[in-house]
Short mmCIF file of C-alpha atoms in Angstrom, two decimals:
data_model
loop_
_atom_site.label_atom_id
_atom_site.label_comp_id
_atom_site.label_asym_id
_atom_site.label_seq_id
_atom_site.Cartn_x
_atom_site.Cartn_y
_atom_site.Cartn_z
CA MET A 19 145.15 94.43 87.88
CA GLU A 20 146.33 91.81 90.34
CA LYS A 21 145.79 91.98 94.10
CA THR A 22 146.13 89.41 96.94
CA LEU A 23 142.96 88.86 98.81
CA GLU A 24 144.13 87.34 102.07
CA PHE A 25 140.67 86.54 103.33
CA GLN A 26 140.67 84.90 106.70
CA THR A 27 138.00 82.28 107.29
CA LEU A 28 136.45 80.80 110.42
CA ASP A 29 135.63 77.10 110.36
CA ASP A 30 132.99 75.38 112.55
CA GLU A 31 135.43 75.23 115.57
CA GLY A 32 136.28 78.88 115.30
CA VAL A 33 139.85 78.17 113.97
CA ARG A 34 141.19 80.81 111.50
CA GLN A 35 142.35 79.51 108.21
CA ARG A 36 143.30 81.32 104.88
CA ASP A 37 140.63 81.02 102.20
CA GLY A 38 141.68 78.36 99.68
CA GLY A 39 144.76 76.95 101.71
CA SER A 40 146.73 76.80 104.80
CA LEU A 41 147.10 79.74 107.31
CA SER A 42 150.56 80.58 105.66
CA GLU A 43 149.24 80.66 102.12
CA ALA A 44 147.90 83.44 100.12
CA LYS A 45 146.83 83.06 96.54
CA PRO A 46 147.06 85.98 94.20
CA VAL A 47 143.84 86.46 92.32
CA SER A 48 142.22 89.12 90.24
CA PHE A 49 140.42 91.54 92.35
CA ASP A 50 136.65 90.72 92.41
CA LYS A 51 134.48 93.53 93.77
CA ASP A 52 131.56 91.21 94.36
CA ARG A 53 133.76 88.65 96.24
CA TYR A 54 135.10 91.53 98.29
CA GLU A 55 131.59 92.88 99.10
CA LEU A 56 130.54 89.54 100.46
CA ALA A 57 133.78 89.19 102.34
CA ARG A 58 133.15 92.58 103.96
CA VAL A 59 130.02 91.14 105.63
CA GLY A 60 131.74 87.79 106.47
CA LYS A 61 130.61 85.65 103.62
CA GLN A 62 132.54 83.57 101.13
CA GLN A 63 131.71 83.41 97.47
CA VAL A 64 130.36 79.99 96.69
CA LEU A 65 127.65 80.42 94.03
CA LYS A 66 128.44 81.30 90.50
CA ARG A 67 127.54 84.84 89.41
CA ARG A 68 125.49 84.12 86.23
CA PHE A 69 123.00 86.95 86.31
CA GLY A 70 123.41 90.52 84.91
CA LEU A 71 121.09 93.58 85.27
CA VAL A 72 118.92 92.54 82.37
CA SER A 73 118.55 88.93 83.27
CA MET A 74 117.84 89.71 86.88
CA THR A 75 115.17 92.37 85.85
CA GLY A 76 113.64 89.58 83.85
CA LEU A 77 113.52 87.20 86.81
CA SER A 78 112.00 89.76 89.04
CA CYS A 79 109.42 90.99 86.54
CA GLY A 80 108.45 87.47 85.55
CA LEU A 81 108.27 86.43 89.11
CA MET A 82 106.09 89.40 90.24
CA CYS A 83 103.92 88.82 87.20
CA THR A 84 101.98 92.02 88.09
CA TRP A 85 99.70 92.61 85.12
CA GLU A 86 99.03 89.01 84.84
CA SER A 87 97.96 88.74 88.62
CA ILE A 88 95.92 91.98 88.59
CA ILE A 89 93.71 90.29 85.97
CA VAL A 90 93.40 87.17 88.03
CA VAL A 91 92.67 88.78 91.54
CA PHE A 92 91.06 92.02 90.49
CA GLN A 93 87.67 90.80 91.89
CA ILE A 94 89.03 91.31 95.48
CA GLY A 95 89.46 95.02 94.82
CA PHE A 96 86.36 95.24 92.77
CA SER A 97 84.19 93.98 95.45
CA ASN A 98 85.69 96.26 98.12
CA GLY A 99 86.48 99.56 96.27
CA GLY A 100 84.95 99.16 93.00
CA PRO A 101 86.61 100.35 89.68
CA ALA A 102 87.69 103.65 91.14
CA GLY A 103 88.96 101.98 94.26
CA LEU A 104 90.89 99.58 92.18
CA ILE A 105 92.74 102.27 90.28
CA TYR A 106 93.43 104.62 93.17
CA GLY A 107 94.36 101.62 95.34
CA PHE A 108 96.74 100.36 92.77
CA LEU A 109 98.47 103.82 92.51
CA LEU A 110 98.85 103.62 96.34
CA ILE A 111 100.25 100.17 96.40
CA TRP A 112 102.60 101.01 93.53
CA LEU A 113 103.96 104.20 95.29
CA GLY A 114 104.31 102.26 98.48
CA ASN A 115 106.20 99.52 96.90
CA ILE A 116 108.53 101.93 95.15
CA SER A 117 109.20 103.56 98.67
CA VAL A 118 109.78 100.12 100.34
CA PHE A 119 112.12 98.85 97.73
CA ILE A 120 114.21 102.00 97.66
CA ALA A 121 114.84 101.21 101.12
CA ILE A 122 115.43 97.52 100.55
CA GLY A 123 117.71 98.54 97.77
CA GLU A 124 119.85 100.59 100.23
CA LEU A 125 120.11 97.52 102.55
CA SER A 126 120.97 95.20 99.65
CA SER A 127 123.64 97.65 98.53
CA ALA A 128 125.25 97.68 101.95
CA ILE A 129 124.82 94.02 102.63
CA PRO A 130 124.53 92.16 99.31
CA THR A 131 123.86 88.53 100.65
CA ALA A 132 121.19 86.02 99.79
CA GLY A 133 119.96 86.09 103.41
CA GLY A 134 118.36 89.52 102.84
CA GLN A 135 115.94 90.53 105.65
CA TYR A 136 117.19 88.39 108.51
CA HIS A 137 120.83 89.16 107.79
CA TRP A 138 120.03 92.89 107.81
CA VAL A 139 118.04 92.65 111.12
CA SER A 140 120.89 90.76 112.72
CA LEU A 141 123.28 93.72 111.90
CA LEU A 142 120.86 96.52 112.55
CA ALA A 143 119.00 95.35 115.81
CA PRO A 144 120.19 96.03 119.30
CA ARG A 145 122.81 93.45 120.38
CA SER A 146 120.60 92.26 123.25
CA SER A 147 117.96 91.15 120.95
CA LYS A 148 119.57 90.77 117.49
CA ARG A 149 119.53 86.99 117.49
CA PHE A 150 115.84 86.64 118.45
CA PHE A 151 114.65 89.23 115.89
CA SER A 152 116.97 87.90 113.11
CA TYR A 153 115.70 84.28 113.72
CA ILE A 154 111.96 85.31 113.69
CA THR A 155 112.53 87.30 110.57
CA GLY A 156 114.42 84.44 108.87
CA TRP A 157 111.57 81.86 109.61
CA LEU A 158 108.89 84.37 108.35
CA THR A 159 110.77 84.91 105.19
CA VAL A 160 111.50 81.28 104.50
CA ILE A 161 107.84 80.24 105.13
CA GLY A 162 106.59 83.13 103.10
CA TRP A 163 108.61 82.04 100.05
CA ILE A 164 107.53 78.50 100.32
CA ALA A 165 103.84 79.61 100.67
CA ALA A 166 104.62 82.17 97.65
CA LEU A 167 105.75 79.20 95.57
CA THR A 168 102.73 77.05 96.45
CA SER A 169 100.31 79.96 95.61
CA VAL A 170 101.88 80.67 92.26
CA CYS A 171 101.65 76.97 91.36
CA PHE A 172 97.96 77.00 92.72
CA PHE A 173 97.36 79.94 90.30
CA VAL A 174 98.77 77.98 87.43
CA ALA A 175 96.73 74.92 88.33
CA ASP A 176 93.62 77.01 88.84
CA LEU A 177 93.99 78.79 85.55
CA ILE A 178 94.38 75.45 83.71
CA LEU A 179 91.24 74.00 85.35
CA GLY A 180 89.45 77.27 84.53
CA LEU A 181 90.55 76.92 80.93
CA VAL A 182 89.08 73.46 80.92
CA SER A 183 85.73 74.68 82.38
CA LEU A 184 85.67 77.44 79.67
CA SER A 185 85.92 74.95 76.76
CA HIS A 186 83.92 72.12 78.58
CA PRO A 187 81.14 73.68 80.83
CA ASP A 188 80.04 70.31 81.85
CA TYR A 189 83.41 69.53 83.56
CA VAL A 190 83.14 69.00 87.19
CA ARG A 191 86.19 70.19 89.11
CA GLU A 192 87.45 68.23 92.12
CA LEU A 193 89.91 69.55 94.71
CA TRP A 194 92.47 66.77 94.09
CA HIS A 195 92.61 67.78 90.51
CA GLY A 196 94.19 71.16 91.54
CA THR A 197 96.67 69.34 93.86
CA LEU A 198 97.86 67.05 91.04
CA LEU A 199 98.45 69.97 88.66
CA ILE A 200 100.36 71.79 91.34
CA TRP A 201 102.60 68.79 91.75
CA ALA A 202 103.12 68.63 88.06
CA VAL A 203 104.08 72.45 87.93
CA LEU A 204 106.39 71.97 90.77
CA LEU A 205 108.18 68.95 89.03
CA LEU A 206 108.74 71.00 85.90
CA CYS A 207 110.06 73.99 87.88
CA VAL A 208 112.56 71.58 89.64
CA PHE A 209 113.72 70.23 86.38
CA ILE A 210 114.45 73.61 84.97
CA ASN A 211 116.06 74.90 88.09
CA ILE A 212 118.45 71.83 88.53
CA PHE A 213 119.20 70.51 85.06
CA VAL A 214 118.89 73.70 83.02
CA SER A 215 120.27 76.13 85.77
CA GLY A 216 123.11 77.33 83.59
CA ALA A 217 120.64 78.59 80.91
CA LEU A 218 118.40 80.24 83.58
CA PRO A 219 119.72 83.77 82.99
CA THR A 220 119.04 83.41 79.20
CA ILE A 221 115.58 82.01 79.98
CA GLU A 222 114.75 84.99 82.17
CA VAL A 223 115.74 87.41 79.40
CA ILE A 224 113.34 85.52 77.08
CA VAL A 225 110.60 85.65 79.82
CA LEU A 226 111.00 89.45 80.09
CA VAL A 227 110.51 89.68 76.28
CA PHE A 228 107.44 87.47 76.46
CA HIS A 229 106.19 89.26 79.48
CA VAL A 230 106.05 92.45 77.42
CA LEU A 231 104.80 90.97 74.28
CA GLY A 232 102.13 88.92 76.12
CA PHE A 233 100.84 92.16 77.56
CA PHE A 234 100.09 93.55 74.10
CA GLY A 235 98.69 90.11 73.04
CA ILE A 236 95.95 90.52 75.60
CA LEU A 237 95.63 94.44 75.66
CA ILE A 238 94.97 94.91 71.92
CA PRO A 239 92.04 92.51 71.56
CA LEU A 240 90.66 93.64 74.97
CA VAL A 241 90.61 97.38 74.04
CA TYR A 242 89.74 97.03 70.22
CA LEU A 243 87.35 94.12 69.99
CA PRO A 244 84.49 94.91 72.25
CA ALA A 245 81.63 96.83 70.54
CA THR A 246 81.01 99.22 73.57
CA HIS A 247 83.13 100.66 76.35
CA HIS A 248 82.33 102.20 79.70
CA GLN A 249 82.56 105.99 80.29
CA ALA A 250 85.58 107.42 82.02
CA LYS A 251 83.26 109.16 84.66
CA GLU A 252 81.75 105.65 85.56
CA ILE A 253 85.19 104.06 85.97
CA PHE A 254 86.90 106.83 87.88
CA THR A 255 83.99 107.78 90.32
CA THR A 256 82.30 104.48 91.12
CA PHE A 257 83.14 102.86 94.43
CA ASN A 258 81.73 99.59 95.69
CA ASN A 259 81.22 98.10 99.20
CA LEU A 260 79.91 94.63 98.36
CA GLY A 261 81.57 93.34 101.58
CA GLY A 262 79.06 95.20 103.72
CA TRP A 263 81.57 97.33 105.61
CA LYS A 264 80.46 100.36 107.65
CA THR A 265 81.98 102.88 105.20
CA THR A 266 83.18 102.78 101.60
CA GLY A 267 86.53 104.06 102.86
CA LEU A 268 87.04 101.10 104.95
CA ALA A 269 85.97 98.90 102.14
CA PHE A 270 88.72 100.52 99.95
CA PHE A 271 91.44 99.71 102.38
CA VAL A 272 90.28 96.11 102.76
CA GLY A 273 90.35 95.77 98.97
CA LEU A 274 94.02 96.82 98.69
CA GLN A 275 94.92 93.12 99.43
CA GLY A 276 94.27 92.24 95.66
CA ASN A 277 96.56 94.97 94.41
CA ALA A 278 99.29 94.12 97.01
CA LEU A 279 99.33 90.58 95.96
CA ALA A 280 100.19 91.60 92.30
CA PHE A 281 103.49 93.01 93.66
CA VAL A 282 104.64 90.06 95.82
CA GLY A 283 108.08 88.87 94.94
CA THR A 284 109.91 91.95 94.27
CA ASP A 285 112.68 91.07 96.78
CA SER A 286 113.61 88.01 94.63
CA ALA A 287 116.55 89.80 93.40
CA VAL A 288 117.85 90.17 97.01
CA HIS A 289 117.74 86.43 97.48
CA MET A 290 119.62 85.84 94.20
CA SER A 291 122.22 88.57 94.91
CA GLU A 292 125.06 86.24 95.43
CA GLU A 293 124.49 85.10 91.79
CA VAL A 294 124.32 88.69 90.39
CA ARG A 295 127.30 90.58 89.01
CA ASN A 296 127.82 94.12 90.35
CA ALA A 297 125.35 93.06 93.09
CA SER A 298 125.78 96.11 95.35
CA THR A 299 124.11 98.35 92.71
CA ASP A 300 122.38 96.06 90.13
CA VAL A 301 120.12 94.27 92.80
CA ALA A 302 118.59 97.63 93.65
CA ARG A 303 118.40 98.76 90.06
CA SER A 304 116.74 95.53 88.91
CA MET A 305 114.07 95.81 91.76
CA LEU A 306 113.16 99.39 90.77
CA LEU A 307 113.21 98.62 87.06
CA SER A 308 110.80 95.76 87.72
CA LEU A 309 108.48 97.91 89.64
CA GLY A 310 108.66 100.65 86.98
CA ILE A 311 107.94 98.10 84.02
CA ASN A 312 105.44 96.09 85.87
CA GLY A 313 103.68 99.00 87.34
CA CYS A 314 103.09 100.79 83.98
CA LEU A 315 101.97 97.56 82.34
CA ALA A 316 99.69 96.50 85.15
CA LEU A 317 97.96 99.89 85.49
CA SER A 318 97.33 100.00 81.84
CA MET A 319 95.85 96.49 81.83
CA LEU A 320 93.76 97.29 84.76
CA ILE A 321 92.27 100.45 83.08
CA ALA A 322 91.76 98.43 79.76
CA LEU A 323 89.97 95.66 81.71
CA LEU A 324 87.53 98.04 83.46
CA PHE A 325 86.73 100.06 80.36
CA SER A 326 86.16 96.84 78.11
CA ALA A 327 84.36 94.54 80.43
CA PRO A 328 80.56 94.11 80.28
CA ASP A 329 78.45 94.50 83.44
CA ILE A 330 80.87 92.94 86.00
CA MET A 331 78.31 93.02 88.69
CA GLN A 332 75.99 90.79 86.56
CA LEU A 333 78.91 88.36 85.98
CA MET A 334 79.79 88.29 89.57
CA ASP A 335 76.06 87.39 90.40
CA ASP A 336 75.99 84.41 88.11
CA THR A 337 76.83 81.65 90.51
CA THR A 338 76.04 78.82 87.95
CA SER A 339 79.24 79.60 85.98
CA THR A 340 82.39 77.58 86.99
CA THR A 341 84.65 79.79 84.79
CA PRO A 342 86.69 82.44 86.41
CA LEU A 343 85.41 86.04 86.04
CA PHE A 344 88.30 87.34 83.96
CA MET A 345 87.97 84.58 81.34
CA ARG A 346 84.23 85.40 80.88
CA ILE A 347 85.39 89.03 80.24
CA PHE A 348 87.84 87.72 77.68
CA GLU A 349 85.09 85.75 76.10
CA TYR A 350 82.91 88.74 75.85
CA ALA A 351 85.86 90.97 74.46
CA THR A 352 86.77 88.54 71.70
CA GLY A 353 83.23 87.07 71.08
CA SER A 354 84.74 83.50 71.02
CA THR A 355 85.76 80.86 73.37
CA ALA A 356 88.83 80.18 71.26
CA GLY A 357 89.99 83.75 71.67
CA ALA A 358 89.51 83.72 75.42
CA SER A 359 91.47 80.46 75.51
CA ILE A 360 94.39 81.84 73.71
CA MET A 361 94.57 84.90 75.89
CA THR A 362 94.26 82.79 79.00
CA GLY A 363 96.98 80.49 77.57
CA ILE A 364 99.33 83.54 77.59
CA ILE A 365 98.76 84.20 81.19
CA ILE A 366 99.23 80.50 82.19
CA VAL A 367 102.64 80.38 80.44
CA LEU A 368 103.77 83.63 82.25
CA GLU A 369 102.35 82.47 85.61
CA PHE A 370 104.37 79.29 85.08
CA CYS A 371 107.55 81.37 84.52
CA SER A 372 106.78 83.13 87.90
CA ALA A 373 106.68 79.72 89.54
CA MET A 374 110.14 78.90 88.05
CA GLY A 375 111.68 82.08 89.30
CA CYS A 376 109.86 81.66 92.71
CA LEU A 377 111.53 78.28 93.33
CA ALA A 378 114.83 79.74 92.58
CA ALA A 379 114.49 82.61 95.03
CA ALA A 380 112.83 80.40 97.76
CA SER A 381 115.62 77.89 97.47
CA ARG A 382 118.37 80.50 97.87
CA MET A 383 116.58 82.00 100.95
CA THR A 384 116.28 78.57 102.43
CA TRP A 385 119.97 77.72 101.69
CA SER A 386 121.16 81.00 103.03
CA PHE A 387 119.26 80.64 106.33
CA ALA A 388 120.49 77.07 106.65
CA ARG A 389 123.99 78.19 105.93
CA ASP A 390 123.61 80.43 109.21
CA ARG A 391 122.24 77.53 111.15
CA GLY A 392 118.84 78.87 111.28
CA LEU A 393 116.88 75.65 110.09
CA PRO A 394 116.88 72.05 111.27
CA PHE A 395 119.20 69.83 109.26
CA SER A 396 121.17 72.85 108.35
CA ARG A 397 124.38 71.13 107.29
CA ALA A 398 122.41 69.21 104.54
CA LEU A 399 120.39 72.19 103.38
CA SER A 400 123.35 74.43 103.01
CA MET A 401 125.39 72.02 100.77
CA ILE A 402 126.21 73.24 97.25
CA GLU A 403 126.36 70.84 94.25
CA GLN A 404 129.98 71.47 93.01
CA ARG A 405 129.24 70.85 89.40
CA THR A 406 126.38 73.30 88.90
CA THR A 407 127.14 75.48 92.01
CA ILE A 408 123.54 75.51 92.95
CA PRO A 409 121.90 74.60 96.20
CA VAL A 410 120.26 71.32 94.97
CA ILE A 411 119.19 69.91 98.23
CA ALA A 412 117.57 73.25 99.31
CA ILE A 413 115.67 73.19 95.90
CA LEU A 414 114.43 69.70 96.51
CA VAL A 415 113.38 70.37 100.17
CA VAL A 416 111.58 73.61 99.24
CA THR A 417 109.71 71.68 96.54
CA VAL A 418 108.73 68.81 98.76
CA LEU A 419 107.37 71.23 101.42
CA SER A 420 105.37 73.09 98.85
CA ALA A 421 103.94 69.86 97.51
CA LEU A 422 103.02 68.83 101.16
CA LEU A 423 101.24 72.23 101.48
CA ALA A 424 99.34 71.46 98.46
CA LEU A 425 97.91 68.37 100.11
CA ILE A 426 95.82 70.63 102.34
CA ASN A 427 93.88 71.68 99.12
CA ILE A 428 92.45 68.10 98.91
CA GLY A 429 90.81 68.17 102.33
CA ASN A 430 89.81 71.81 102.85
CA ASN A 431 90.09 74.64 100.16
CA ALA A 432 89.49 77.42 102.85
CA ALA A 433 92.43 75.93 105.05
CA PHE A 434 94.64 75.89 101.97
CA ASN A 435 93.79 79.43 101.08
CA GLY A 436 94.65 80.46 104.64
CA THR A 437 97.96 78.69 104.54
CA ILE A 438 99.05 80.45 101.41
CA SER A 439 97.71 83.78 102.79
CA LEU A 440 100.91 83.88 104.80
CA VAL A 441 102.60 85.25 101.75
CA LEU A 442 101.70 88.89 102.22
CA GLU A 443 102.26 88.88 106.02
CA GLY A 444 105.50 86.92 106.01
CA PHE A 445 107.04 89.27 103.41
CA TYR A 446 105.67 92.56 104.73
CA ILE A 447 106.44 91.96 108.41
CA SER A 448 110.09 91.03 107.37
CA TYR A 449 110.32 94.26 105.29
CA LEU A 450 108.86 96.33 108.27
CA LEU A 451 111.45 94.90 110.77
CA ALA A 452 114.49 95.62 108.49
CA ILE A 453 113.32 99.12 107.37
CA GLY A 454 112.18 100.17 110.87
CA LEU A 455 115.63 99.16 112.26
CA LEU A 456 117.24 100.97 109.33
CA LEU A 457 115.27 104.10 110.20
CA TRP A 458 116.32 103.82 113.78
CA ARG A 459 120.02 103.41 112.96
CA ARG A 460 119.77 106.24 110.28
CA VAL A 461 118.24 108.77 112.73
CA ARG A 462 120.96 107.83 115.41
CA GLY A 463 123.63 108.43 112.71
CA ASP A 464 125.07 104.82 113.21
CA MET A 465 125.34 104.16 109.40
CA ASP A 466 127.51 107.29 109.05
CA ASN A 467 129.83 106.12 111.85
CA PRO A 468 130.19 102.36 111.40
CA ASN A 469 133.38 102.03 113.50
CA LEU A 470 131.68 102.98 116.74
CA GLY A 471 130.61 99.41 117.37
CA LEU A 472 134.35 98.14 116.87
CA THR A 473 135.94 100.75 119.28
CA ALA A 474 133.37 101.40 122.13
CA PHE A 475 132.40 98.00 123.46
CA SER A 476 133.13 98.63 126.89
CA SER A 477 131.02 100.93 129.03
CA SER A 478 128.84 103.56 127.26
CA ALA A 479 125.26 103.02 126.57
CA GLN A 480 125.53 103.83 122.88
CA ALA A 481 128.18 101.03 122.47
CA ASP A 482 125.72 98.49 123.87
CA GLU A 483 123.33 99.38 120.95
CA SER A 484 126.00 99.81 118.37
CA PHE A 485 126.91 97.26 115.54
CA ASP A 486 128.95 94.11 116.37
CA ARG A 487 130.86 94.56 113.14
CA SER A 488 131.55 97.25 110.59
CA LEU A 489 128.54 98.28 108.52
CA GLU A 490 128.39 101.11 106.17
CA TRP A 491 126.46 102.30 103.36
CA GLY A 492 126.82 100.70 100.00
CA PRO A 493 127.07 102.66 96.71
CA TRP A 494 123.40 102.88 96.06
CA ARG A 495 121.21 105.00 98.54
CA LEU A 496 119.19 108.13 99.28
CA LYS A 497 121.10 110.56 101.25
CA GLY A 498 120.20 112.88 104.08
CA SER A 499 116.64 113.93 105.02
CA LEU A 500 115.31 112.39 101.78
CA GLY A 501 116.30 108.96 102.88
CA VAL A 502 114.85 109.47 106.24
CA ALA A 503 111.44 110.77 104.88
CA ASN A 504 111.46 107.70 102.42
CA ASN A 505 111.98 105.26 105.35
CA VAL A 506 109.29 106.85 107.44
CA PHE A 507 106.76 106.69 104.50
CA ALA A 508 107.78 103.00 103.75
CA CYS A 509 107.25 102.01 107.42
CA CYS A 510 103.85 103.75 107.51
CA TYR A 511 102.76 101.90 104.32
CA LEU A 512 103.81 98.52 105.58
CA LEU A 513 102.11 99.04 108.80
CA LEU A 514 98.77 99.92 106.87
CA LEU A 515 99.28 96.81 104.70
CA VAL A 516 100.03 94.44 107.47
CA PHE A 517 96.98 95.70 109.44
CA PHE A 518 94.51 95.34 106.58
CA SER A 519 95.84 92.03 105.17
CA PHE A 520 94.39 90.34 108.19
CA TRP A 521 90.75 91.49 107.42
CA PRO A 522 88.22 89.28 105.68
CA ASN A 523 86.92 90.35 102.39
CA ASN A 524 83.21 90.07 103.52
CA PHE A 525 81.87 91.56 106.66
CA LYS A 526 78.26 90.35 106.20
CA ILE A 527 79.16 86.51 105.93
CA VAL A 528 81.02 84.98 108.86
CA ASP A 529 81.84 81.38 108.34
CA PRO A 530 85.19 79.51 107.91
CA ALA A 531 85.14 79.74 103.98
CA GLN A 532 84.82 83.51 104.14
CA MET A 533 87.32 83.94 107.06
CA ASN A 534 90.77 85.45 106.50
CA TRP A 535 92.93 82.66 107.99
CA ALA A 536 96.17 84.81 107.67
CA VAL A 537 96.06 85.84 111.29
CA VAL A 538 95.75 82.24 112.46
CA VAL A 539 98.49 81.03 110.20
CA THR A 540 100.88 83.84 110.87
CA ALA A 541 100.37 83.66 114.59
CA GLY A 542 100.90 79.91 114.39
CA VAL A 543 104.02 80.05 112.38
CA SER A 544 105.39 82.80 114.76
CA LEU A 545 104.67 80.72 117.90
CA ILE A 546 106.19 77.60 116.44
CA SER A 547 109.48 79.50 115.54
CA ILE A 548 109.59 81.15 118.80
CA GLY A 549 109.10 77.94 120.70
CA TYR A 550 111.66 76.21 118.50
CA TYR A 551 114.02 79.17 119.08
CA TYR A 552 113.86 78.98 122.96
CA LEU A 553 113.97 75.18 123.05
CA TYR A 554 116.81 74.61 120.66
CA ALA A 555 117.85 77.15 118.20
CA ASN A 556 119.05 79.79 120.65
CA LYS A 557 121.87 77.26 121.41
CA THR A 558 122.83 77.03 117.82
CA TYR A 559 121.76 80.37 116.12
CA ASN A 560 124.03 83.23 116.62
CA GLY A 561 123.00 85.35 113.57
CA PRO A 562 124.93 85.29 110.18
CA VAL A 563 127.93 82.97 110.50
CA MET A 564 131.20 84.78 109.98
CA GLU A 565 132.88 82.72 107.37
CA ILE A 566 135.46 85.49 106.74
CA ASP A 567 136.89 87.75 109.33
CA PRO A 568 136.08 91.30 107.71
CA HIS A 569 138.55 93.08 110.17
CA LEU A 570 141.43 91.57 108.17
CA LEU A 571 140.49 92.73 104.76
#
């Protein structure tokens, strides 16, 4: 079917031009649903749509690295919550994330752009404050993704150094060793994202297969090789409060941070949405498929780890060992250093695949925010390399910023951990703002009457709070009271996680090394972004730039 898409674009001076030629020209093209969906929210199609449902699910699954991460960080939940707290906390986090990403899926279906949260907040917020809230959301999301990239690369570097310690117990680790390895991982990720970008969808399908096969490669020896296993009653009824909190219940909520970290990055599909075919439905599907696959694998791995491990308390009390706790559990399960090394090697490869996808998502988010003039040097950051149709400059800048963050690790490991702790807060606060505003619009009925903002600008109070441009539901959503109930639950869950993610893991020890620096880093980033907004950005940032006039579609 041939159809003329006479998209009217707005250049930097606000002059209207036809897309692809002069004002009087209109080129006949095959109707492209994805291109039309972007045009409906004012954006031109400039990136190539390489990803399908399977490849995007592979990127999302691989980036989340849930079952791999649950092994690496399970000590957080074990200290505050114990084995029972870990399992029940995991179920709470899994259910909460499903609720959150059903709502995020609704928004991605209605507004399928790479900007994600800040774009949604701009359209959903009251007109009087939409620029401010959109700008802050954009900054938190960009910084959160850069911190996420740094943290994943740090995981890879830390695992490699742990593997060296496992094989060579006399090895003395220095902080700069980790920083150099982080840089090496970043360079390899840059090479793949720039020079092998065309094959990235195929690579992500392979990652998905290896993600599942690697799970069985670790699960089988972990379950079948140990001579003894713990009893079910011991695992499902034992709670720990090693952090010294006043109640075990409080310790349980503090320990949720570990499980929450294992689900970070689910919204990567959102920021890649302008490269996904059938984005208005498949972005949401890929996020929920990823949550379903990774949740099942991670829960199984967590239970297997708890049943098969030796006395974990005794291992944690051994302060002389420089080997990570989970590697010692692997060594116990297999009875050999070589077996533990192979199992750890599987996790290292998959964590590297997570870093590779993380750079892709972080660069697209940065590119999108720069495209809407939300970042310094926006014109350069928003450039697309024409041959590969990828944001090369954004990829390089994100990599350099992540490498600079890694320098902090050389001077102070506690400060570095505080910096990358922004990951949870940056993501969860941006989700909370977007879903909270969606709930508000939903209850008011604005999403069911999108033309209100186009016809009632003059005097009514409701017009003052209505949309500046047409916004309507996409093809993927929960209808009626079920959708409202899900939004309420998602907001409550996010408020709970944001609140407890600022708490330290240990109440008994108060020193800089044990402190949770997240509150300092999050407040610092917020204050800097607010200051920059009022000093400069409020003169240049007006929310998402309207590249195409949607009223003329």
